Short mmCIF file of C-alpha atoms in Angstrom, two decimals:
data_model
loop_
_atom_site.label_atom_id
_atom_site.label_comp_id
_atom_site.label_asym_id
_atom_site.label_seq_id
_atom_site.Cartn_x
_atom_site.Cartn_y
_atom_site.Cartn_z
CA UNK A 1394 10.23 -14.07 -49.52
CA UNK A 1395 7.93 -17.04 -48.79
CA UNK A 1396 10.26 -18.13 -45.98
CA UNK A 1397 10.21 -14.65 -44.44
CA UNK A 1398 6.38 -14.53 -44.59
CA UNK A 1399 6.19 -17.96 -42.97
CA UNK A 1400 8.53 -16.89 -40.18
CA UNK A 1401 6.47 -13.75 -39.59
CA UNK A 1402 3.28 -15.81 -39.45
CA UNK A 1403 4.83 -18.22 -36.95
CA UNK A 1404 6.04 -15.29 -34.86
CA UNK A 1405 2.60 -13.66 -34.81
CA UNK A 1406 0.98 -17.00 -34.03
CA UNK A 1407 3.35 -17.63 -31.11
CA UNK A 1408 2.67 -14.17 -29.69
CA UNK A 1409 -1.09 -14.60 -30.01
CA UNK A 1410 -0.87 -17.76 -27.92
CA UNK A 1411 0.82 -15.93 -25.05
CA UNK A 1412 -1.56 -14.11 -22.72
CA UNK A 1413 -0.74 -10.91 -20.97
CA UNK A 1414 -0.82 -11.46 -17.22
CA UNK A 1415 -1.89 -9.07 -14.48
CA UNK A 1416 -1.63 -10.06 -10.81
CA UNK A 1417 -3.40 -7.65 -8.45
CA UNK A 1418 -2.24 -8.44 -4.92
CA UNK A 1419 -3.80 -6.22 -2.26
CA UNK A 1420 -2.54 -5.86 1.30
CA UNK A 1421 -4.19 -7.16 4.51
CA UNK A 1422 -7.56 -7.67 2.82
CA UNK A 1423 -10.09 -10.29 3.91
CA UNK A 1424 -12.40 -12.69 2.11
CA UNK A 1425 -15.48 -10.86 3.36
CA UNK A 1426 -14.38 -7.46 2.05
CA UNK A 1427 -15.68 -7.89 -1.52
CA UNK A 1428 -19.27 -7.74 -2.63
CA UNK A 1429 -18.84 -10.87 -4.76
CA UNK A 1430 -17.67 -12.74 -1.64
CA UNK A 1431 -20.47 -11.49 0.57
CA UNK A 1432 -19.64 -7.97 1.77
CA UNK A 1433 -22.67 -5.78 2.50
CA UNK A 1434 -20.48 -2.84 3.58
CA UNK A 1435 -18.24 -2.23 0.58
CA UNK A 1436 -19.13 -1.19 -2.95
CA UNK A 1437 -16.85 -3.22 -5.24
CA UNK A 1438 -18.59 -3.27 -8.64
CA UNK A 1439 -15.40 -3.66 -10.65
CA UNK A 1440 -14.08 -6.73 -8.83
CA UNK A 1441 -17.63 -8.07 -8.76
CA UNK A 1442 -17.68 -7.71 -12.55
CA UNK A 1443 -14.38 -9.60 -12.76
CA UNK A 1444 -16.06 -12.41 -10.83
CA UNK A 1445 -19.10 -12.33 -13.12
CA UNK A 1446 -16.84 -12.54 -16.16
CA UNK A 1447 -14.44 -15.03 -14.59
CA UNK A 1448 -14.25 -17.65 -11.86
CA UNK A 1449 -14.23 -17.27 -8.09
CA UNK A 1450 -11.81 -19.62 -6.33
CA UNK A 1451 -13.04 -20.37 -2.82
CA UNK A 1452 -10.22 -22.59 -1.52
CA UNK A 1453 -7.37 -20.35 -2.64
CA UNK A 1454 -4.51 -19.92 -0.16
CA UNK A 1455 -1.45 -17.83 0.43
CA UNK A 1456 1.55 -19.62 1.93
CA UNK A 1457 1.75 -17.34 4.97
CA UNK A 1458 -0.59 -15.16 6.96
CA UNK A 1459 1.85 -12.25 6.94
CA UNK A 1460 3.43 -9.99 4.29
CA UNK A 1461 7.05 -10.87 3.54
CA UNK A 1462 6.77 -14.67 3.50
CA UNK A 1463 3.50 -14.52 1.56
CA UNK A 1464 5.14 -12.42 -1.15
CA UNK A 1465 8.22 -14.64 -1.27
CA UNK A 1466 5.97 -17.63 -1.94
CA UNK A 1467 4.10 -15.85 -4.74
CA UNK A 1468 7.34 -14.79 -6.42
CA UNK A 1469 9.13 -18.15 -6.20
CA UNK A 1470 6.44 -20.84 -6.07
CA UNK A 1471 8.12 -22.06 -2.88
CA UNK A 1472 7.10 -22.23 0.74
CA UNK A 1473 8.77 -19.29 2.50
CA UNK A 1474 10.76 -21.62 4.74
CA UNK A 1475 12.22 -23.39 1.70
CA UNK A 1476 13.77 -20.13 0.47
CA UNK A 1477 14.70 -18.78 3.90
CA UNK A 1478 12.10 -16.00 3.91
CA UNK A 1479 9.99 -17.29 6.80
CA UNK A 1480 11.69 -15.01 9.35
CA UNK A 1481 13.48 -11.68 9.17
CA UNK A 1482 17.17 -11.05 9.77
CA UNK A 1483 16.28 -10.12 13.37
CA UNK A 1484 14.05 -13.14 13.98
CA UNK A 1485 10.79 -11.29 13.34
CA UNK A 1486 7.86 -12.20 11.11
CA UNK A 1487 8.57 -9.65 8.33
CA UNK A 1488 11.48 -7.66 6.98
CA UNK A 1489 11.90 -4.16 8.35
CA UNK A 1490 13.71 -1.17 6.84
CA UNK A 1491 17.49 -1.46 6.50
CA UNK A 1492 17.28 -5.24 6.75
CA UNK A 1493 20.37 -7.27 5.97
CA UNK A 1494 18.18 -10.01 4.53
CA UNK A 1495 16.25 -10.34 1.27
CA UNK A 1496 15.07 -12.81 -1.33
CA UNK A 1497 18.19 -14.52 -2.62
CA UNK A 1498 18.99 -13.38 -6.19
CA UNK A 1499 19.78 -17.02 -6.98
CA UNK A 1500 16.08 -17.84 -6.64
CA UNK A 1501 14.12 -17.71 -9.88
CA UNK A 1502 11.13 -15.41 -9.63
CA UNK A 1503 7.88 -15.32 -11.56
CA UNK A 1504 9.22 -12.26 -13.38
CA UNK A 1505 12.40 -14.05 -14.43
CA UNK A 1506 10.42 -17.06 -15.68
CA UNK A 1507 8.24 -14.86 -17.89
CA UNK A 1508 11.10 -12.60 -18.97
CA UNK A 1509 12.77 -15.70 -20.41
CA UNK A 1510 9.66 -16.15 -22.57
CA UNK A 1511 9.89 -12.63 -23.99
CA UNK A 1512 7.63 -10.80 -21.54
CA UNK A 1513 7.96 -7.20 -20.44
CA UNK A 1514 7.86 -7.18 -16.63
CA UNK A 1515 6.79 -4.53 -14.14
CA UNK A 1516 6.26 -4.36 -10.36
CA UNK A 1517 4.10 -1.52 -9.03
CA UNK A 1518 3.24 -1.18 -5.34
CA UNK A 1519 4.62 -2.85 -2.22
CA UNK A 1520 7.67 -5.10 -2.65
CA UNK A 1521 8.73 -6.16 0.88
CA UNK A 1522 11.31 -8.77 -0.14
CA UNK A 1523 14.41 -6.75 0.74
CA UNK A 1524 15.34 -3.08 0.51
CA UNK A 1525 19.04 -3.44 -0.21
CA UNK A 1526 20.19 -2.84 -3.81
CA UNK A 1527 20.69 -6.51 -4.67
CA UNK A 1528 17.23 -7.47 -3.44
CA UNK A 1529 15.11 -4.84 -5.21
CA UNK A 1530 12.58 -5.85 -7.93
CA UNK A 1531 14.92 -4.71 -10.72
CA UNK A 1532 17.41 -7.33 -9.53
CA UNK A 1533 14.71 -10.02 -9.39
CA UNK A 1534 13.50 -10.05 -12.99
CA UNK A 1535 11.44 -6.87 -13.22
CA UNK A 1536 12.31 -4.37 -15.93
CA UNK A 1537 11.10 -1.55 -13.70
CA UNK A 1538 9.61 -0.81 -10.28
CA UNK A 1539 7.43 1.93 -8.85
CA UNK A 1540 6.35 1.86 -5.24
CA UNK A 1541 7.40 1.15 -1.67
CA UNK A 1542 10.22 -1.24 -0.76
CA UNK A 1543 8.34 -2.34 2.39
CA UNK A 1544 5.13 -1.74 4.37
CA UNK A 1545 3.39 1.62 4.59
CA UNK A 1546 3.54 1.59 8.41
CA UNK A 1547 7.36 1.41 8.54
CA UNK A 1548 7.92 5.12 8.98
CA UNK A 1549 10.82 7.08 10.42
CA UNK A 1550 8.95 8.07 13.61
CA UNK A 1551 8.92 4.41 14.73
CA UNK A 1552 12.74 4.17 14.85
CA UNK A 1553 14.07 7.66 14.06
CA UNK A 1554 17.70 6.70 14.63
CA UNK A 1555 17.59 3.76 12.19
CA UNK A 1556 14.71 3.99 9.73
CA UNK A 1557 14.59 6.60 6.95
CA UNK A 1558 11.50 8.47 5.83
CA UNK A 1559 9.15 6.09 3.97
CA UNK A 1560 10.67 5.98 0.45
CA UNK A 1561 8.74 6.02 -2.80
CA UNK A 1562 10.93 4.51 -5.50
CA UNK A 1563 11.21 4.41 -9.26
CA UNK A 1564 13.58 1.73 -10.39
CA UNK A 1565 16.39 1.74 -7.85
CA UNK A 1566 16.13 5.40 -6.85
CA UNK A 1567 14.11 7.12 -4.14
CA UNK A 1568 12.03 9.82 -5.81
CA UNK A 1569 10.05 11.00 -2.78
CA UNK A 1570 10.40 10.71 1.00
CA UNK A 1571 8.21 10.54 2.92
CA UNK A 1572 5.86 8.99 0.39
CA UNK A 1573 2.41 10.56 0.16
CA UNK A 1574 0.34 7.59 1.33
CA UNK A 1575 -2.99 9.25 0.56
CA UNK A 1576 -2.26 9.07 -3.16
CA UNK A 1577 -0.34 5.79 -3.45
CA UNK A 1578 -3.21 3.77 -4.91
CA UNK A 1579 -4.01 6.54 -7.38
CA UNK A 1580 -0.40 6.94 -8.48
CA UNK A 1581 0.18 3.20 -8.73
CA UNK A 1582 -2.94 2.87 -10.88
CA UNK A 1583 -1.75 5.62 -13.21
CA UNK A 1584 1.63 3.90 -13.51
CA UNK A 1585 -0.08 0.59 -14.24
CA UNK A 1586 -2.16 2.08 -17.06
CA UNK A 1587 0.95 3.71 -18.55
CA UNK A 1588 2.79 0.39 -18.47
CA UNK A 1589 -0.08 -1.39 -20.22
CA UNK A 1590 -0.25 1.31 -22.88
CA UNK A 1591 3.51 1.18 -23.46
CA UNK A 1592 3.58 -2.59 -23.88
CA UNK A 1593 0.28 -3.15 -25.68
CA UNK A 1594 2.06 -4.64 -28.69
CA UNK A 1595 4.05 -7.28 -26.78
CA UNK A 1596 3.30 -9.82 -24.03
CA UNK A 1597 3.65 -8.43 -20.53
CA UNK A 1598 3.22 -9.29 -16.87
CA UNK A 1599 2.11 -6.54 -14.52
CA UNK A 1600 2.57 -7.42 -10.86
CA UNK A 1601 0.49 -4.89 -8.91
CA UNK A 1602 0.96 -5.51 -5.16
CA UNK A 1603 -1.14 -2.59 -3.94
CA UNK A 1604 -0.04 -0.82 -0.76
CA UNK A 1605 -3.54 -0.70 0.75
CA UNK A 1606 -5.55 -1.25 2.92
CA UNK A 1607 -2.08 -1.52 4.42
CA UNK A 1608 -0.67 -2.14 7.84
CA UNK A 1609 -1.72 0.95 9.79
CA UNK A 1610 -4.87 1.31 11.89
CA UNK A 1611 -5.86 4.20 9.58
CA UNK A 1612 -5.81 3.13 5.93
CA UNK A 1613 -5.16 5.83 3.34
CA UNK A 1614 -7.18 6.94 0.33
CA UNK A 1615 -7.34 9.91 -2.01
CA UNK A 1616 -9.88 12.75 -1.89
CA UNK A 1617 -12.36 11.10 -4.25
CA UNK A 1618 -12.84 8.21 -1.82
CA UNK A 1619 -12.06 9.59 1.63
CA UNK A 1620 -15.14 9.61 3.83
CA UNK A 1621 -17.35 8.12 1.11
CA UNK A 1622 -17.76 4.49 2.25
CA UNK A 1623 -19.97 2.90 4.90
CA UNK A 1624 -16.93 1.42 6.67
CA UNK A 1625 -14.70 4.35 7.61
CA UNK A 1626 -11.12 4.66 6.41
CA UNK A 1627 -10.84 0.96 5.72
CA UNK A 1628 -13.90 0.97 3.47
CA UNK A 1629 -12.68 4.10 1.69
CA UNK A 1630 -9.46 2.27 0.88
CA UNK A 1631 -11.29 -0.86 -0.29
CA UNK A 1632 -13.46 1.16 -2.64
CA UNK A 1633 -10.46 2.96 -4.11
CA UNK A 1634 -8.82 -0.40 -4.77
CA UNK A 1635 -11.98 -1.41 -6.62
CA UNK A 1636 -11.81 1.81 -8.66
CA UNK A 1637 -8.21 0.97 -9.50
CA UNK A 1638 -9.28 -2.42 -10.81
CA UNK A 1639 -11.86 -0.71 -12.99
CA UNK A 1640 -9.27 1.66 -14.45
CA UNK A 1641 -7.00 -1.24 -15.38
CA UNK A 1642 -9.82 -3.21 -16.97
CA UNK A 1643 -10.94 -0.10 -18.90
CA UNK A 1644 -7.41 0.29 -20.25
CA UNK A 1645 -7.37 -3.33 -21.39
CA UNK A 1646 -10.72 -2.86 -23.14
CA UNK A 1647 -9.66 0.39 -24.79
CA UNK A 1648 -6.46 -1.22 -26.10
CA UNK A 1649 -8.32 -4.39 -27.19
CA UNK A 1650 -6.23 -6.52 -24.83
CA UNK A 1651 -8.93 -7.74 -22.46
CA UNK A 1652 -9.65 -10.99 -24.30
CA UNK A 1653 -6.00 -12.09 -24.23
CA UNK A 1654 -5.18 -11.05 -20.68
CA UNK A 1655 -5.31 -13.31 -17.64
CA UNK A 1656 -6.21 -11.20 -14.60
CA UNK A 1657 -5.68 -12.63 -11.10
CA UNK A 1658 -7.10 -10.65 -8.16
CA UNK A 1659 -6.27 -11.71 -4.59
CA UNK A 1660 -4.70 -10.61 -1.28
CA UNK A 1661 -1.42 -11.26 0.53
CA UNK A 1662 -3.16 -12.26 3.78
CA UNK A 1663 -6.43 -11.78 5.59
CA UNK A 1664 -7.74 -8.66 7.29
CA UNK A 1665 -6.01 -7.84 10.56
CA UNK A 1666 -7.86 -7.79 13.88
CA UNK A 1667 -8.63 -4.19 14.82
CA UNK A 1668 -10.67 -2.55 17.55
CA UNK A 1669 -13.12 -1.39 16.37
CA UNK A 1670 -13.27 -3.98 13.54
CA UNK A 1671 -12.40 -2.91 10.01
CA UNK A 1672 -11.87 -5.76 7.53
CA UNK A 1673 -13.80 -9.01 7.37
CA UNK A 1674 -12.57 -12.56 6.78
CA UNK A 1675 -16.11 -13.98 6.79
CA UNK A 1676 -17.13 -16.75 6.70
CA UNK A 1677 -13.74 -17.98 7.88
CA UNK A 1678 -12.49 -18.13 11.44
CA UNK A 1679 -9.53 -16.03 12.53
CA UNK A 1680 -7.72 -12.95 11.24
CA UNK A 1681 -4.52 -11.96 9.51
CA UNK A 1682 -1.04 -12.81 10.79
CA UNK A 1683 -1.64 -16.41 11.93
CA UNK A 1684 -2.42 -19.80 10.33
CA UNK A 1685 -6.20 -19.60 10.54
CA UNK A 1686 -8.42 -19.87 7.49
CA UNK A 1687 -9.16 -16.16 7.91
CA UNK A 1688 -5.45 -15.40 7.64
CA UNK A 1689 -4.54 -17.62 4.70
CA UNK A 1690 -7.70 -18.45 2.69
CA UNK A 1691 -8.07 -15.56 0.32
CA UNK A 1692 -10.69 -14.12 -1.98
CA UNK A 1693 -9.48 -14.91 -5.49
CA UNK A 1694 -10.94 -14.09 -8.88
CA UNK A 1695 -9.41 -15.03 -12.23
CA UNK A 1696 -10.63 -13.77 -15.59
CA UNK A 1697 -9.58 -14.80 -19.11
CA UNK A 1698 -12.46 -14.79 -21.58
CA UNK A 1699 -12.87 -17.98 -23.57
CA UNK A 1700 -10.42 -19.82 -21.32
CA UNK A 1701 -11.70 -19.39 -17.75
CA UNK A 1702 -15.42 -19.95 -17.26
CA UNK A 1703 -17.57 -16.87 -16.62
CA UNK A 1704 -19.70 -16.67 -13.50
CA UNK A 1705 -18.30 -19.92 -12.09
CA UNK A 1706 -17.18 -20.91 -8.60
CA UNK A 1707 -14.40 -23.45 -8.10
CA UNK A 1708 -13.55 -24.88 -4.67
CA UNK A 1709 -10.41 -26.77 -5.74
CA UNK A 1710 -7.52 -26.35 -3.30
CA UNK A 1711 -5.13 -23.87 -4.96
CA UNK A 1712 -2.46 -21.44 -3.84
CA UNK A 1713 -0.34 -18.48 -4.85
CA UNK A 1714 2.42 -21.11 -4.95
CA UNK A 1715 0.75 -22.41 -8.11
CA UNK A 1716 0.87 -19.19 -10.10
CA UNK A 1717 4.52 -19.39 -11.20
CA UNK A 1718 4.32 -22.94 -12.62
CA UNK A 1719 0.90 -22.24 -14.14
CA UNK A 1720 2.14 -19.08 -15.86
CA UNK A 1721 5.15 -21.03 -17.14
CA UNK A 1722 2.83 -23.65 -18.59
CA UNK A 1723 0.55 -21.08 -20.23
CA UNK A 1724 3.44 -19.20 -21.85
CA UNK A 1725 5.84 -22.01 -22.71
CA UNK A 1726 8.45 -20.58 -20.32
CA UNK A 1727 11.11 -22.73 -18.70
CA UNK A 1728 10.65 -23.72 -15.07
CA UNK A 1729 13.27 -22.90 -12.42
CA UNK A 1730 16.08 -25.48 -12.24
CA UNK A 1731 15.61 -26.09 -8.51
CA UNK A 1732 12.71 -27.61 -6.60
CA UNK A 1733 9.56 -25.56 -6.14
CA UNK A 1734 6.40 -26.43 -4.24
CA UNK A 1735 3.64 -25.08 -6.49
CA UNK A 1736 1.71 -27.01 -9.13
CA UNK A 1737 0.54 -26.30 -12.66
CA UNK A 1738 -3.21 -25.78 -12.10
CA UNK A 1739 -4.10 -25.02 -15.72
CA UNK A 1740 -6.65 -27.85 -15.71
CA UNK A 1741 -8.37 -26.26 -12.70
CA UNK A 1742 -8.38 -22.79 -14.26
CA UNK A 1743 -9.89 -24.11 -17.48
CA UNK A 1744 -12.24 -26.61 -15.82
CA UNK A 1745 -14.85 -24.91 -13.66
CA UNK A 1746 -16.13 -28.25 -12.42
CA UNK A 1747 -12.68 -29.68 -11.67
CA UNK A 1748 -12.23 -29.67 -7.90
CA UNK A 1749 -9.48 -32.32 -7.84
CA UNK A 1750 -6.17 -30.72 -6.85
CA UNK A 1751 -2.55 -31.90 -6.61
CA UNK A 1752 -2.58 -30.55 -3.04
CA UNK A 1753 -5.16 -33.19 -2.11
CA UNK A 1754 -2.38 -35.77 -2.37
CA UNK A 1755 0.65 -33.69 -1.38
CA UNK A 1756 -0.94 -31.72 1.46
CA UNK A 1757 -0.88 -27.95 1.84
CA UNK A 1758 1.08 -26.70 4.86
CA UNK A 1759 0.40 -23.78 7.16
CA UNK A 1760 3.60 -22.33 8.60
CA UNK A 1761 3.85 -19.60 11.23
CA UNK A 1762 7.41 -18.30 10.88
CA UNK A 1763 9.57 -21.44 11.37
CA UNK A 1764 6.78 -23.54 12.89
CA UNK A 1765 4.51 -25.98 11.05
CA UNK A 1766 1.07 -25.55 12.61
CA UNK A 1767 -1.49 -27.20 10.30
CA UNK A 1768 -2.00 -29.18 7.10
CA UNK A 1769 -4.90 -29.40 4.63
CA UNK A 1770 -5.63 -32.11 2.07
CA UNK A 1771 -8.93 -32.36 0.24
CA UNK A 1772 -11.79 -31.42 2.55
CA UNK A 1773 -9.75 -31.66 5.73
CA UNK A 1774 -7.61 -29.33 7.83
CA UNK A 1775 -5.64 -30.75 10.75
CA UNK A 1776 -4.35 -28.37 13.42
CA UNK A 1777 -1.29 -30.08 14.86
CA UNK A 1778 -0.89 -30.59 18.62
CA UNK A 1779 1.94 -28.29 19.76
CA UNK A 1780 3.53 -27.79 23.15
CA UNK A 1781 4.34 -24.20 22.29
CA UNK A 1782 2.40 -22.75 19.35
CA UNK A 1783 3.52 -19.32 18.14
CA UNK A 1784 0.52 -17.07 18.72
CA UNK A 1785 1.60 -13.55 17.79
CA UNK A 1786 3.99 -11.63 15.55
CA UNK A 1787 6.49 -11.92 18.40
CA UNK A 1788 7.55 -15.01 20.26
CA UNK A 1789 4.60 -15.68 22.60
CA UNK A 1790 3.83 -19.39 22.68
CA UNK A 1791 1.18 -21.55 24.29
CA UNK A 1792 0.01 -25.16 24.02
CA UNK A 1793 -2.47 -26.13 21.31
CA UNK A 1794 -4.46 -29.31 20.85
CA UNK A 1795 -5.05 -31.50 17.83
CA UNK A 1796 -8.18 -30.49 15.91
CA UNK A 1797 -9.70 -31.69 12.65
CA UNK A 1798 -12.24 -29.75 10.57
CA UNK A 1799 -13.95 -30.28 7.23
CA UNK A 1800 -13.07 -26.83 5.91
CA UNK A 1801 -14.80 -27.43 2.57
CA UNK A 1802 -18.27 -28.00 4.03
CA UNK A 1803 -17.82 -26.51 7.51
CA UNK A 1804 -16.03 -23.34 6.41
CA UNK A 1805 -16.48 -21.59 9.78
CA UNK A 1806 -14.96 -24.60 11.62
CA UNK A 1807 -17.83 -25.13 14.03
CA UNK A 1808 -17.57 -28.92 14.27
CA UNK A 1809 -14.34 -30.58 15.45
CA UNK A 1810 -14.37 -34.16 14.12
CA UNK A 1811 -11.00 -35.81 14.87
CA UNK A 1812 -12.62 -38.57 16.94
CA UNK A 1813 -14.90 -39.52 14.05
CA UNK A 1814 -12.10 -39.66 11.44
CA UNK A 1815 -8.93 -41.17 12.93
CA UNK A 1816 -7.79 -42.37 9.50
CA UNK A 1817 -7.85 -38.77 8.19
CA UNK A 1818 -5.89 -37.59 11.23
CA UNK A 1819 -3.28 -40.28 10.61
CA UNK A 1820 -2.92 -39.45 6.92
CA UNK A 1821 -2.57 -35.70 7.46
CA UNK A 1822 -0.10 -36.26 10.31
CA UNK A 1823 2.01 -38.36 7.95
CA UNK A 1824 1.95 -35.57 5.37
CA UNK A 1825 3.08 -33.12 8.05
CA UNK A 1826 5.98 -35.40 8.92
CA UNK A 1827 7.12 -35.39 5.28
CA UNK A 1828 7.04 -31.59 5.32
CA UNK A 1829 9.15 -31.50 8.47
CA UNK A 1830 11.83 -33.60 6.82
CA UNK A 1831 11.88 -31.57 3.60
CA UNK A 1832 10.97 -27.98 4.51
CA UNK A 1833 11.64 -28.14 8.25
CA UNK A 1834 9.92 -27.21 11.48
CA UNK A 1835 10.72 -25.44 14.73
CA UNK A 1836 14.17 -26.64 15.89
CA UNK A 1837 14.19 -29.10 12.97
CA UNK A 1838 16.05 -28.02 9.80
CA UNK A 1839 14.68 -29.40 6.54
CA UNK A 1840 16.82 -31.18 3.97
CA UNK A 1841 15.31 -29.09 1.16
CA UNK A 1842 15.86 -25.62 2.58
CA UNK A 1843 17.83 -22.94 0.75
CA UNK A 1844 19.35 -19.77 2.13
CA UNK A 1845 17.98 -16.27 1.79
CA UNK A 1846 20.16 -13.44 0.56
CA UNK A 1847 22.24 -11.61 3.16
CA UNK A 1848 24.40 -8.49 2.99
CA UNK A 1849 27.12 -7.63 5.47
CA UNK A 1850 26.19 -3.97 5.91
CA UNK A 1851 22.71 -2.66 5.20
CA UNK A 1852 22.15 1.02 4.36
CA UNK A 1853 18.94 3.07 4.41
CA UNK A 1854 17.21 4.07 1.19
CA UNK A 1855 17.54 7.83 0.83
CA UNK A 1856 16.68 10.33 -1.93
#
């Protein structure tokens, strides 16, 4: 009897040490779109409260300025080029419907890492890592899936002979087509709350890659938010995403889970350039879909009471690449057997004043599809001199010159300083050369690359 009681105590103790994890990953959303990061247009009280109760990370990066590769990096802790997800099966920047390509099932995802540690796993929202059966979330470590297999703008009218109606899925089945985009955020939020309620008595990870503001010029929102913001359809969508965050936090509070839940709130890439303007990447230069700071330096808030400092700001260089190894460290889960690029940043999460980062030594690399375009280490970002720099989602290329900026203190990149710091230029160029050898570059395969998944015949997702 004593032995049984001891085992039960050990089991309860082990569970108590494991936090629940929620990753909210919004779509095409810029640094300047949140009140806590400076927005005067959008009302975001719930994310602002997360920031007040947690830490804002102001040098937090995604590994790509565009959807598919950014999500591949988050899921695997690897640069997209390492896992073959830097270009689509047709040579484009992102996967499209009925793609032959997807994240290789041999890669170990964040969900698989946590599942091995006894976590319930759920993906709700936009997947965009392959729409064929073997590439869906349920084949990549998630117990269940609710949402879109790819972007909200990939609708049948664009390619009526090839693309199906935009599918809304549950698990591996299409339950609605075309999906009602006006109510996606609302429905995904309701699904998220149900998942939390169902798994309140066990550790869980909820990956919530919201579908909005999305990839269309006219973001969607439900009736309670449509026409209510000071920034048109985009602002309506932003404010509904904030409401969603509030609903999730309220559920955690109601279920007494808030104190043992790590919440990460960030975006897959910066706001896209629109005319007239919609989203804001302020104070950073550039916009979504390239390798600018505006495209890849994201608003990020993390909250875990008693572990992550409240009301703090940390400018340590961090990335979505770091989440998988950090979650593994926090939960005692085993790391993937193959090489990954992310770092365990637990010491940064728990140390508000700790701005030293592993990336300061290793260098953080900015890839545009297959091309290495820039590197950051510490305060410095070096834009590499290129004869033909990829400039758009297509293949347009033009020359670019070497430029060096102190992106920690000169966040808007107003002062080019390569002439004053030749030693920094040399060091960052050497780091870039190491990346070329390992991960690769345009017309230069890397020794550390792995292949994406590929099917011989792709079929559309139909009800």
